[in-house]
PDB file of C-alpha atoms and ligand atoms in Angstrom:
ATOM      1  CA  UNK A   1       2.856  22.970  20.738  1.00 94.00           C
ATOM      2  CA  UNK A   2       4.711  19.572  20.819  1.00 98.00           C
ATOM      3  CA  UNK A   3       7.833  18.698  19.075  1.00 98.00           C
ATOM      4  CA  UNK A   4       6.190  17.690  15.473  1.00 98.00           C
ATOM      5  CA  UNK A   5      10.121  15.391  14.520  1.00 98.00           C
ATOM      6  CA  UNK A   6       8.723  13.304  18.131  1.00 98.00           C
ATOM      7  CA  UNK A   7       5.128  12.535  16.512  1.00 98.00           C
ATOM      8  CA  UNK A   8       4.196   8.723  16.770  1.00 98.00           C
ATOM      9  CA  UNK A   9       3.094   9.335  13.048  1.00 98.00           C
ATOM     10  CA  UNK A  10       6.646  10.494  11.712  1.00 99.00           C
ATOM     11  CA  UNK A  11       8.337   8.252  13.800  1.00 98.00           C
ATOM     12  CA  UNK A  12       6.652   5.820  12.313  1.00 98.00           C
ATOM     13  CA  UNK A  13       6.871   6.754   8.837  1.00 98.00           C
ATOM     14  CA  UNK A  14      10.803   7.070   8.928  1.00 98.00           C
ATOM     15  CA  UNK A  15      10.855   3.599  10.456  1.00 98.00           C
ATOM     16  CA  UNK A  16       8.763   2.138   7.948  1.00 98.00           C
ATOM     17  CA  UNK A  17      10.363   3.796   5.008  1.00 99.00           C
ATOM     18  CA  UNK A  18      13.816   2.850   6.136  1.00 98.00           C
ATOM     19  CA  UNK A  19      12.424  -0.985   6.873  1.00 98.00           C
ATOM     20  CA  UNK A  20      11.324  -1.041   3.376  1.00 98.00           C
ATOM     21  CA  UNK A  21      14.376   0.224   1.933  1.00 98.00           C
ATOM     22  CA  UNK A  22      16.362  -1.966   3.713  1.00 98.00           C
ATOM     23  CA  UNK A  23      14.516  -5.143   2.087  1.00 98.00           C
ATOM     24  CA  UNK A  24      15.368  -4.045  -1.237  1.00 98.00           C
ATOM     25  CA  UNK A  25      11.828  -2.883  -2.145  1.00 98.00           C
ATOM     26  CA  UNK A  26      12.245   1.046  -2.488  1.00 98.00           C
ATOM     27  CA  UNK A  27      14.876   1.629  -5.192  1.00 98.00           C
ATOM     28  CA  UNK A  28      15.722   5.361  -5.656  1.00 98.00           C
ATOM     29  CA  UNK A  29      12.341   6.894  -5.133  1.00 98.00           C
ATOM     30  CA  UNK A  30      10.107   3.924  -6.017  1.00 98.00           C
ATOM     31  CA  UNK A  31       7.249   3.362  -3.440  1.00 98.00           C
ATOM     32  CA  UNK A  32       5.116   5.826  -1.242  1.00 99.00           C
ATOM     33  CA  UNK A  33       2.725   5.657   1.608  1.00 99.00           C
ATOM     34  CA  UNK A  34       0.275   7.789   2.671  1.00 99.00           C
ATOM     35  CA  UNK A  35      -1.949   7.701   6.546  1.00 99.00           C
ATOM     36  CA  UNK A  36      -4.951   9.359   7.119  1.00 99.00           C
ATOM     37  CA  UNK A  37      -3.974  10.968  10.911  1.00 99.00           C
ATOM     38  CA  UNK A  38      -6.539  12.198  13.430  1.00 98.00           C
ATOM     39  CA  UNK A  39      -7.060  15.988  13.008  1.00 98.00           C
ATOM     40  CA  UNK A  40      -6.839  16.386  16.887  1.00 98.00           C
ATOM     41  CA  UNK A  41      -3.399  14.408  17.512  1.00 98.00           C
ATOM     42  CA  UNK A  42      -2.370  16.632  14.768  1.00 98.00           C
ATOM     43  CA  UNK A  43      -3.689  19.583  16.130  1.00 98.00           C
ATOM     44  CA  UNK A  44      -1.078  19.208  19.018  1.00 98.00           C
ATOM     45  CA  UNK A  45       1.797  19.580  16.885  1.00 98.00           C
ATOM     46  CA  UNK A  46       0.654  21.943  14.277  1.00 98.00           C
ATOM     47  CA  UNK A  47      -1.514  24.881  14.339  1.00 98.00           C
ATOM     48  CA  UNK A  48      -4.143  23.855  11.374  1.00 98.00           C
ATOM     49  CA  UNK A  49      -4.926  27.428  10.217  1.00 98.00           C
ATOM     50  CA  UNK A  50      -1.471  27.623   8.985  1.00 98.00           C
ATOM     51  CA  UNK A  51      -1.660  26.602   5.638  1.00 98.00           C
ATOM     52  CA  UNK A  52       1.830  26.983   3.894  1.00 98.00           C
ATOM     53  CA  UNK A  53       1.123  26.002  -0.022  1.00 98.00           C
ATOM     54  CA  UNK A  54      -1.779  24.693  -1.845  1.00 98.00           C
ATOM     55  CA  UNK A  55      -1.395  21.888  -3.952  1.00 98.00           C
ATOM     56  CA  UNK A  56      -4.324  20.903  -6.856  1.00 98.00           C
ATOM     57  CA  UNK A  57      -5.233  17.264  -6.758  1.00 98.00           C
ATOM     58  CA  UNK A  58      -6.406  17.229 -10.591  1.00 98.00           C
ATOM     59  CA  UNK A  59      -9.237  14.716  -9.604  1.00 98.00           C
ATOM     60  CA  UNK A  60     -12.431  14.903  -7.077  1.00 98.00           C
ATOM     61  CA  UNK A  61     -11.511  13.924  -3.469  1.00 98.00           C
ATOM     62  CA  UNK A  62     -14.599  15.462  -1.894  1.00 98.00           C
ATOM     63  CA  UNK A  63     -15.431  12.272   0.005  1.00 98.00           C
ATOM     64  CA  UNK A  64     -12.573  12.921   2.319  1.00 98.00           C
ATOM     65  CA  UNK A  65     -12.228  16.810   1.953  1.00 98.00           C
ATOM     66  CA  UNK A  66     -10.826  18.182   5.568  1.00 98.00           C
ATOM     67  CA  UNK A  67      -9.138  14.514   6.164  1.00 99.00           C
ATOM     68  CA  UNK A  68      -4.946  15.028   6.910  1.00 99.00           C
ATOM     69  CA  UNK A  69      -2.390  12.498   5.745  1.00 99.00           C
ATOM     70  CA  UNK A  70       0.922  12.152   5.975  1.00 99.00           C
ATOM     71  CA  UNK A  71       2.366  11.036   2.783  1.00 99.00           C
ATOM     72  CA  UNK A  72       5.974  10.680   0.937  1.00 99.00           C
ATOM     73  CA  UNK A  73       7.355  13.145  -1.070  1.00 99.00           C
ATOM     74  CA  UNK A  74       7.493  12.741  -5.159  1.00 98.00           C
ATOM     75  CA  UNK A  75      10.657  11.832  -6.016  1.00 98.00           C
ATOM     76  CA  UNK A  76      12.146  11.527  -2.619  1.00 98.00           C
ATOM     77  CA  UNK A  77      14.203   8.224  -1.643  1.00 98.00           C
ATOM     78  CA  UNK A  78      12.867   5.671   1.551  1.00 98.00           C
ATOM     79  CA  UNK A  79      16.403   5.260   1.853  1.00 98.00           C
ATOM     80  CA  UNK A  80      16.471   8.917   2.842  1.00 98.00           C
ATOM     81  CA  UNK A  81      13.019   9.378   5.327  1.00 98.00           C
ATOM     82  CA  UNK A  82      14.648   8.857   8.421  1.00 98.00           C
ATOM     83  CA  UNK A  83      17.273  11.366   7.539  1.00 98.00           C
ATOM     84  CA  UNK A  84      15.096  14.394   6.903  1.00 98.00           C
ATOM     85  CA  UNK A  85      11.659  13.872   7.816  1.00 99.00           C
ATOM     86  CA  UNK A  86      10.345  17.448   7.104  1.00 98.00           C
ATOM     87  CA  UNK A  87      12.406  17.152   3.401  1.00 98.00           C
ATOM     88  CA  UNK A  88      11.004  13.899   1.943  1.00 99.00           C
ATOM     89  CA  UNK A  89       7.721  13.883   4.050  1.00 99.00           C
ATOM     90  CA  UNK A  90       4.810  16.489   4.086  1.00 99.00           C
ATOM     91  CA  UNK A  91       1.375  16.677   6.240  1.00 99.00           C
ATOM     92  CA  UNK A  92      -1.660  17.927   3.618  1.00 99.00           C
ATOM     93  CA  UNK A  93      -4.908  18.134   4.364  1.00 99.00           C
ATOM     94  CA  UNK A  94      -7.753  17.779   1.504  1.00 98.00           C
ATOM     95  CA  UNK A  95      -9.542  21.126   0.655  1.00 98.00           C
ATOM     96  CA  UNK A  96     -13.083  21.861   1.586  1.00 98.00           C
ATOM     97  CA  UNK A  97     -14.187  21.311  -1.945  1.00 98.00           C
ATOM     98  CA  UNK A  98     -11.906  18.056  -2.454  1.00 98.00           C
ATOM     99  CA  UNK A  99      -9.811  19.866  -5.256  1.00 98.00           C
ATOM    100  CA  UNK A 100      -6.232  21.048  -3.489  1.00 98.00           C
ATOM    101  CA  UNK A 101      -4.192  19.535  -0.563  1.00 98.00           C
ATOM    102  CA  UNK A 102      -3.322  22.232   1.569  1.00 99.00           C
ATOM    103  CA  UNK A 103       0.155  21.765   2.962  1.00 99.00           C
ATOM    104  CA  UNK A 104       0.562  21.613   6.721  1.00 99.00           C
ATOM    105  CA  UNK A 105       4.089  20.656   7.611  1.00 99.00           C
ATOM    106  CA  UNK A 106       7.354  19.371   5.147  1.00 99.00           C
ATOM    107  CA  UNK A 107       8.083  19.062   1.719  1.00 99.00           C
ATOM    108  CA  UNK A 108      10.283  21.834   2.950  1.00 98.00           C
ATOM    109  CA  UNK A 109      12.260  21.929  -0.532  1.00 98.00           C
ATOM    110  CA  UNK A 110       9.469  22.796  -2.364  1.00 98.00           C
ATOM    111  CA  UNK A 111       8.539  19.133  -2.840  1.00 98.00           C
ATOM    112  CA  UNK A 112       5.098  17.630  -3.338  1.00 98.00           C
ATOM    113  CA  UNK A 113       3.180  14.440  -2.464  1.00 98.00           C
ATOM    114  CA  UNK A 114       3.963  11.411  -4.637  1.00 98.00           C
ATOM    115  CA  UNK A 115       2.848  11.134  -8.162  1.00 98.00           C
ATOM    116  CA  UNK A 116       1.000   8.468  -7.370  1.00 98.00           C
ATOM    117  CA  UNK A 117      -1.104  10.477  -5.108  1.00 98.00           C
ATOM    118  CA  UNK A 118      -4.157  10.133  -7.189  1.00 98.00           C
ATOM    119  CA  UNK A 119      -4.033   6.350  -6.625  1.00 98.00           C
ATOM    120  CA  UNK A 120      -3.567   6.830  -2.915  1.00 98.00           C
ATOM    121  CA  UNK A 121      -6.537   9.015  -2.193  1.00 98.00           C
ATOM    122  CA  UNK A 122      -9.025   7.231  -4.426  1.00 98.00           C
ATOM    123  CA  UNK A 123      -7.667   3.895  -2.524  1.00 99.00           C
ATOM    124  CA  UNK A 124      -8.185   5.874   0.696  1.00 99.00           C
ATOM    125  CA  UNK A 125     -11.679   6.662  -0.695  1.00 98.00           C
ATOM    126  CA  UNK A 126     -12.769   2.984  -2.082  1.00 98.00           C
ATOM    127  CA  UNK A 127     -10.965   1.445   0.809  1.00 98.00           C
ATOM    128  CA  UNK A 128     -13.163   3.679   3.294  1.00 98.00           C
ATOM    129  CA  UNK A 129     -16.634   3.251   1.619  1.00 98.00           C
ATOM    130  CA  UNK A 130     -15.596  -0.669   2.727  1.00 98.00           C
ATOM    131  CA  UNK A 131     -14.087  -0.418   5.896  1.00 98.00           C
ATOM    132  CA  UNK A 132     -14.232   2.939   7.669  1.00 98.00           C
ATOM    133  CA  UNK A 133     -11.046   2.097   9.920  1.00 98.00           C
ATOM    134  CA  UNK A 134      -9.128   1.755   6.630  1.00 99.00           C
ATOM    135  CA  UNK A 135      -6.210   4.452   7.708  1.00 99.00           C
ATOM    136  CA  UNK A 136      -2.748   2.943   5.339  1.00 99.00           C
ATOM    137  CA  UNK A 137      -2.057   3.162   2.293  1.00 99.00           C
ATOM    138  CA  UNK A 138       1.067   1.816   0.458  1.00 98.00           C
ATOM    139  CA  UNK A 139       2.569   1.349  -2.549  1.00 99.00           C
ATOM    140  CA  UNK A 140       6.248  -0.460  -3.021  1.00 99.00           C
ATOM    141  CA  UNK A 141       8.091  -2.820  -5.579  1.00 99.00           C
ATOM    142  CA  UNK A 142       8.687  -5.836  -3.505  1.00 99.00           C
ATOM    143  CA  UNK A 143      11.431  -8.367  -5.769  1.00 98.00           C
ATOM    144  CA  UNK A 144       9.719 -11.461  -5.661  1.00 99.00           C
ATOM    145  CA  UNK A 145       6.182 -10.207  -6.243  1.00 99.00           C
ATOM    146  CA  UNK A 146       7.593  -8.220  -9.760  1.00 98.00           C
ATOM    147  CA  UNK A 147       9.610 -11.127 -10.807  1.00 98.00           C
ATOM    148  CA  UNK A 148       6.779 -13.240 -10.478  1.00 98.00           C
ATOM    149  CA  UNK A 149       5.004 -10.787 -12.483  1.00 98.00           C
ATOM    150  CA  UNK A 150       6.983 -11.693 -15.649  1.00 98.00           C
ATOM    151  CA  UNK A 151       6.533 -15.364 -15.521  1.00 98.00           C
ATOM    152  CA  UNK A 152       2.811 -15.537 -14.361  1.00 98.00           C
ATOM    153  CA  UNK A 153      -0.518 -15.211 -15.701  1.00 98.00           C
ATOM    154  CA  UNK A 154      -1.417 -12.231 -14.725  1.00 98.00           C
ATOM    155  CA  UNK A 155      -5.736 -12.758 -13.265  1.00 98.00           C
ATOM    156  CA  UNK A 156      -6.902 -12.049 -10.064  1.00 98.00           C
ATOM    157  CA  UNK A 157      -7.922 -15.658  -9.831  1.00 98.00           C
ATOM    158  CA  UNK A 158      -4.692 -17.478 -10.745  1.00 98.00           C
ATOM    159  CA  UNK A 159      -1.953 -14.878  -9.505  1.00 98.00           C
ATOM    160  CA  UNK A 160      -3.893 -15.419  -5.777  1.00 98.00           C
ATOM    161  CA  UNK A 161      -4.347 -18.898  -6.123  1.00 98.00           C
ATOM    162  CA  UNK A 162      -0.501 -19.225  -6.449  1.00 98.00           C
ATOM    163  CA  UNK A 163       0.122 -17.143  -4.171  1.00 98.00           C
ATOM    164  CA  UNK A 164      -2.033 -19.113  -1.427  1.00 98.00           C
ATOM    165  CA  UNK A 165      -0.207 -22.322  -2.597  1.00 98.00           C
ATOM    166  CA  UNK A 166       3.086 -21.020  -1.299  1.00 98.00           C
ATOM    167  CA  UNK A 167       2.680 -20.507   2.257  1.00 98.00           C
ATOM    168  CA  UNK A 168       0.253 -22.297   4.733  1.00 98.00           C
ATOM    169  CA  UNK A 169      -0.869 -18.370   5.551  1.00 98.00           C
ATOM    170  CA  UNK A 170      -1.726 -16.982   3.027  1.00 98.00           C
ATOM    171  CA  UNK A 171      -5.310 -18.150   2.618  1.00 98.00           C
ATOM    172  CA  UNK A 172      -5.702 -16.897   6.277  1.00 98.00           C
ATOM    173  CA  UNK A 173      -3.846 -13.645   5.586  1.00 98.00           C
ATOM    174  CA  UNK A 174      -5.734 -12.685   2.285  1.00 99.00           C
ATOM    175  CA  UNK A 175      -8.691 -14.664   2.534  1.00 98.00           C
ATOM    176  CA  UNK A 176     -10.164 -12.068  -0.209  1.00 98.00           C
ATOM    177  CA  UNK A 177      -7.297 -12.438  -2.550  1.00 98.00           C
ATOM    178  CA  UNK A 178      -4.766  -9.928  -4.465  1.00 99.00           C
ATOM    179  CA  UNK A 179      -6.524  -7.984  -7.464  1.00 99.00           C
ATOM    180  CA  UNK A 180      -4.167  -8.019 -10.255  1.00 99.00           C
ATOM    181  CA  UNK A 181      -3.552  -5.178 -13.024  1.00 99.00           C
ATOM    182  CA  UNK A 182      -1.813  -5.234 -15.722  1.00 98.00           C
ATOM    183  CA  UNK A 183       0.609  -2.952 -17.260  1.00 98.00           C
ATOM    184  CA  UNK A 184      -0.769   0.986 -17.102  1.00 98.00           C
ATOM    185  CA  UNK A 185       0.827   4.086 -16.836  1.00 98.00           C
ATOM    186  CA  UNK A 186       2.046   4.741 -13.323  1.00 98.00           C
ATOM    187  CA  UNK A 187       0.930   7.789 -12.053  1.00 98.00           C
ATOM    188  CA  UNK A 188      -2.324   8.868 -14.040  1.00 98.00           C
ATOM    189  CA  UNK A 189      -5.833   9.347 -12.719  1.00 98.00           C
ATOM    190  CA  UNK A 190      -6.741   6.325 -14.783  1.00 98.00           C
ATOM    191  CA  UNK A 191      -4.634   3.942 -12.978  1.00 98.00           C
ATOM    192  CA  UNK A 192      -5.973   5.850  -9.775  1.00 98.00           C
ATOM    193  CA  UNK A 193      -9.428   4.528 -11.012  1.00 98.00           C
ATOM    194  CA  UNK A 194      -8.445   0.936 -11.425  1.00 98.00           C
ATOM    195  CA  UNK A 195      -6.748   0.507  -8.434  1.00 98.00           C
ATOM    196  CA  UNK A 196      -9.487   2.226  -6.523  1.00 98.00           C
ATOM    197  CA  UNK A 197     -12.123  -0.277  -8.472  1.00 98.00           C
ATOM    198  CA  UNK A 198     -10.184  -3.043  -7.167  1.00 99.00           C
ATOM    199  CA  UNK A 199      -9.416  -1.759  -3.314  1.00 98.00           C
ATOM    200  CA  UNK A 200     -13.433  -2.388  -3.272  1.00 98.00           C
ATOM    201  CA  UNK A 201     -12.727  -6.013  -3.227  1.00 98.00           C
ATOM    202  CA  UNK A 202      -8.921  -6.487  -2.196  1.00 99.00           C
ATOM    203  CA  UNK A 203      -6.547  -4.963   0.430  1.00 99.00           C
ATOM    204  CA  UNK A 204      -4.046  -5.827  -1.958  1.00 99.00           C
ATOM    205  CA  UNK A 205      -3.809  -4.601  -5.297  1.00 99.00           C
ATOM    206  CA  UNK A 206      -0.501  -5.507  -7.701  1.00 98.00           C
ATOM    207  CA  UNK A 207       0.438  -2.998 -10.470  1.00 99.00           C
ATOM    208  CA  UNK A 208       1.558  -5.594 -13.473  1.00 98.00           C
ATOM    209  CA  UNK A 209       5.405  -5.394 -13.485  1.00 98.00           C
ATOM    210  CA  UNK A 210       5.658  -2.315 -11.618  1.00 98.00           C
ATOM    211  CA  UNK A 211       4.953  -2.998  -8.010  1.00 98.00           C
ATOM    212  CA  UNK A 212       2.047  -3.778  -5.414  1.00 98.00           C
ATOM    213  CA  UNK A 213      -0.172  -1.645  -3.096  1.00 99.00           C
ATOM    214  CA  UNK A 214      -1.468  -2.565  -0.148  1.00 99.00           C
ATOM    215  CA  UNK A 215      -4.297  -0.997   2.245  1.00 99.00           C
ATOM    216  CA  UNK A 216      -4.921  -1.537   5.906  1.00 99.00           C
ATOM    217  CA  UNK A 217      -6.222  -0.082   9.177  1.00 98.00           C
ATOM    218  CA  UNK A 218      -2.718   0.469  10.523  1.00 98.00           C
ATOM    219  CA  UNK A 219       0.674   0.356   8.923  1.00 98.00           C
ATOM    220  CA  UNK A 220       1.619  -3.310  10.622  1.00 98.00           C
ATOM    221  CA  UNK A 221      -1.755  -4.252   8.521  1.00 98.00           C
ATOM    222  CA  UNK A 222      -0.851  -2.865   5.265  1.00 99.00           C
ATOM    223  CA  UNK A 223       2.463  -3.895   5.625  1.00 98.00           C
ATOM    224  CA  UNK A 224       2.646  -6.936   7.023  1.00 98.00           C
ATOM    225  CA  UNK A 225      -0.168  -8.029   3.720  1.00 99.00           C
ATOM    226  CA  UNK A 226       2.448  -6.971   1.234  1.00 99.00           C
ATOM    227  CA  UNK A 227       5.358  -8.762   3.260  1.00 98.00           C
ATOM    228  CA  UNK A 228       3.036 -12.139   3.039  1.00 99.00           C
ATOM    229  CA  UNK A 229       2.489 -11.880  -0.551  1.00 99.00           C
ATOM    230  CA  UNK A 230       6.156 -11.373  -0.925  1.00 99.00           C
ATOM    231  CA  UNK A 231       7.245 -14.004   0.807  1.00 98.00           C
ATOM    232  CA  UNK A 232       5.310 -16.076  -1.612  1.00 99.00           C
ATOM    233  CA  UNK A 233       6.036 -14.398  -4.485  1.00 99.00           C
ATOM    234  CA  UNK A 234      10.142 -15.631  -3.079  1.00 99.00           C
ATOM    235  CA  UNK A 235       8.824 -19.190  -2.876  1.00 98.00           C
ATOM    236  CA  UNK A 236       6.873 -19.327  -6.161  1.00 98.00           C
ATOM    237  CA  UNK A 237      10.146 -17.768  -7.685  1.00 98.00           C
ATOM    238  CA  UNK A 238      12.671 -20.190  -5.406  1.00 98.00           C
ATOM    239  CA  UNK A 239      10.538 -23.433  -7.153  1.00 98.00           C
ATOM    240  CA  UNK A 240       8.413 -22.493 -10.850  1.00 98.00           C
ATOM    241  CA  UNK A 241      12.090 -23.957 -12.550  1.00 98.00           C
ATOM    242  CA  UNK A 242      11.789 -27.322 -10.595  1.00 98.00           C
ATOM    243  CA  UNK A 243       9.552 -30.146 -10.770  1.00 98.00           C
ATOM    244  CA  UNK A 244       6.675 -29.850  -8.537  1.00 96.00           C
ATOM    245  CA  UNK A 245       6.377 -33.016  -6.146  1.00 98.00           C
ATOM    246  CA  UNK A 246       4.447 -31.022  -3.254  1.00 98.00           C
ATOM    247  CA  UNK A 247       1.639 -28.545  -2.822  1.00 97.00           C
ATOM    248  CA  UNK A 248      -1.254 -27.246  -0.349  1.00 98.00           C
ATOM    249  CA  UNK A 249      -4.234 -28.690  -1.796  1.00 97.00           C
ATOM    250  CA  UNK A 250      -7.251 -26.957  -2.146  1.00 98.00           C
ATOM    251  CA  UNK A 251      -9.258 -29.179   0.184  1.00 97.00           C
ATOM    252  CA  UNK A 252      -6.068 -28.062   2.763  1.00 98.00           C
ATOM    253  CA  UNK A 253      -6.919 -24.730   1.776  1.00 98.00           C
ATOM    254  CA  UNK A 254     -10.608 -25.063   2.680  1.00 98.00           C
ATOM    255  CA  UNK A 255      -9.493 -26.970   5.784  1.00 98.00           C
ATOM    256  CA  UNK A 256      -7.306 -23.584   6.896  1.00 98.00           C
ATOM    257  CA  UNK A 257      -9.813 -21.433   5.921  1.00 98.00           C
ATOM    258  CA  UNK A 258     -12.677 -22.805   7.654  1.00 98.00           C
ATOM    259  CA  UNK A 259     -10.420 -23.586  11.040  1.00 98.00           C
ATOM    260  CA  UNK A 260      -9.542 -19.879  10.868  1.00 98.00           C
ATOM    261  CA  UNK A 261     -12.458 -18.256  10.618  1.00 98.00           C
ATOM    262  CA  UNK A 262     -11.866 -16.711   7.369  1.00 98.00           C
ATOM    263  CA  UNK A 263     -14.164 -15.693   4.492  1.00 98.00           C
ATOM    264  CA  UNK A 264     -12.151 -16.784   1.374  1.00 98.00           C
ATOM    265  CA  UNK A 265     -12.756 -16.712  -1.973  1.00 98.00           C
ATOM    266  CA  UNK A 266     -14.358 -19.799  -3.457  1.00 97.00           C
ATOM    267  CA  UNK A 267     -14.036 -19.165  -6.456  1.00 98.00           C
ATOM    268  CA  UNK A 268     -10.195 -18.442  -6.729  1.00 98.00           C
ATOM    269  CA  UNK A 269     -10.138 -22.410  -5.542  1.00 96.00           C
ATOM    270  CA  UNK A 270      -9.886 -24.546  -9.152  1.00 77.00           C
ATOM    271  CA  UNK A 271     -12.312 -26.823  -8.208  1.00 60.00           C
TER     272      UNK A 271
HETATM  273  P1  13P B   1       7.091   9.031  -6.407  1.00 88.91           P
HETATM  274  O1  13P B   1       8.558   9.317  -6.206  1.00 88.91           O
HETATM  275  O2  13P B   1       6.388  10.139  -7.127  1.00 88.91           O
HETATM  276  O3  13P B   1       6.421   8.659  -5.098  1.00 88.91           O
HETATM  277  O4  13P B   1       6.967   7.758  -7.370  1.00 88.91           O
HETATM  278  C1  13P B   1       7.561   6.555  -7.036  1.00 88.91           C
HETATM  279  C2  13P B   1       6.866   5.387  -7.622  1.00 88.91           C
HETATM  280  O5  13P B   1       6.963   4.286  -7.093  1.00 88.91           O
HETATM  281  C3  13P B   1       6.066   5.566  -8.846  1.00 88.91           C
HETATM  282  O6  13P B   1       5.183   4.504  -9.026  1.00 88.91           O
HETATM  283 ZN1   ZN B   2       5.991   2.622  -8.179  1.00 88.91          ZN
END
């Protein structure tokens, strides 16, 4: 059996976590991230018989019952991943009947996955139904993006339609758009069920004044979606107090989209 501390996947996650801490997104314990792994790379570092604790879900995850993810611990600090992988980490895999995550490796304190767990796996589950190579999900409280929060209408319409004004790549990032939230009780079910509604349409999802998620086929994807938003959150932030004298039109919009390729929303243009 391999080293499990050398696995691509938790080498990964601690470099990721730490990355994000390091931009001043995961405060304390805020954020978490969860990756649905191949059972068989998995296999070579852990015997899968071997469950150590069961965990209830509290919700139905029967659509991916016997998928594994690694996800962050609840509680646990980014700043603090790289550190102690097997501590702030843990490798579950979803029961046969959807209802328990049966602990694999980690969470060697006892811990458990993130509260926000149920809005994980139902993203997992909506994002999937879409796009079966869907394999990230992440949630974080980027600066700009929460700041921005505060001071814009919060739609999925508008919210994207600023966003797309503030950097000539957005439209071609997020072609789709950001769905937008508003304030709801962080770790519930019920917020698990309105992100989930809204990973059906967007990669990116933003929590009103609490933080973003962001879903992808590989970390770089989900990532690097949430780091694009951000950055234009910074912009829209670095210029709403001045006067205006530039902007990407929409007909530059349309002119990015259509050179790229992309299928964009239409309707989040004004018209
Ligand atoms: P956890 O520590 O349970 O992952 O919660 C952090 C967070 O960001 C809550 O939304
Ligand atoms: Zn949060």
């Amino acid at each position: 059996m391999k080293n499990i501390l050398n696995a691509p996947f938790v080498e990964e996650m601690m470099h990721t976590a730490a990355n994000m801490y390091r931009l001043g997104w995961d405060e304390r314990n805020g954020g978490n991230i969860s990756w649905m792994l191949d059972a068989q790379q998995v296999g070579e570092y852990l015997d899968l018989n071997q469950v150590l604790r069961v965990l209830p879900l509290g919700f139905d995850a029967k659509a991916i019952a016997g998928k594994i993810f690694i996800v962050t611990g609840s509680g646990k600090y980014f700043k603090n991943v790289d550190r102690d992988p097997e501590l702030n980490l843990g490798i579950v895999r979803i029961s046969e009947n959807g209802q328990d995550a049966e602990l694999l490796w980690g969470f060697s304190d006892g811990g458990r996955p993130t509260s926000e767990f149920p809005a994980h796996l139902m993203s997992h589950m909506a994002r999937l139904a879409v796009d079966p190579e869907n394999r990230v999900v992440m949630h974080t409280h980027p600066t700009y993006t929460l700041a921005m929060n505060y001071v814009h209408e919060l739609s999925d319409s508008k919210f994207t339609h600023s966003l797309w004004q503030m950097c000539t790549e957005c439209i071609v990032v997020f072609p789709e758009g950001v769905g937008v939230l508003p304030w709801m009780l962080c770790g519930t079910n019920t917020i698990g069920e309105a992100t989930a509604e809204k990973m059906k349409e967007f990669r990116v999802v933003i929590w009103g004044m609490h933080g973003v998620y962001g879903a992808g086929k590989t970390m770089d994807e989900a990532f690097g979606l949430i780091e694009t938003v951000e950055k234009a959150a910074q912009i829209y932030m670095l210029t709403a107090h001045l006067p205006r004298v530039n902007t990407i039109r929409d007909e530059e919009m349309i002119e990015l989209a259509e050179f790229f390729g992309v299928n964009y929303r239409k309707d989040f243009l004004l018209g």
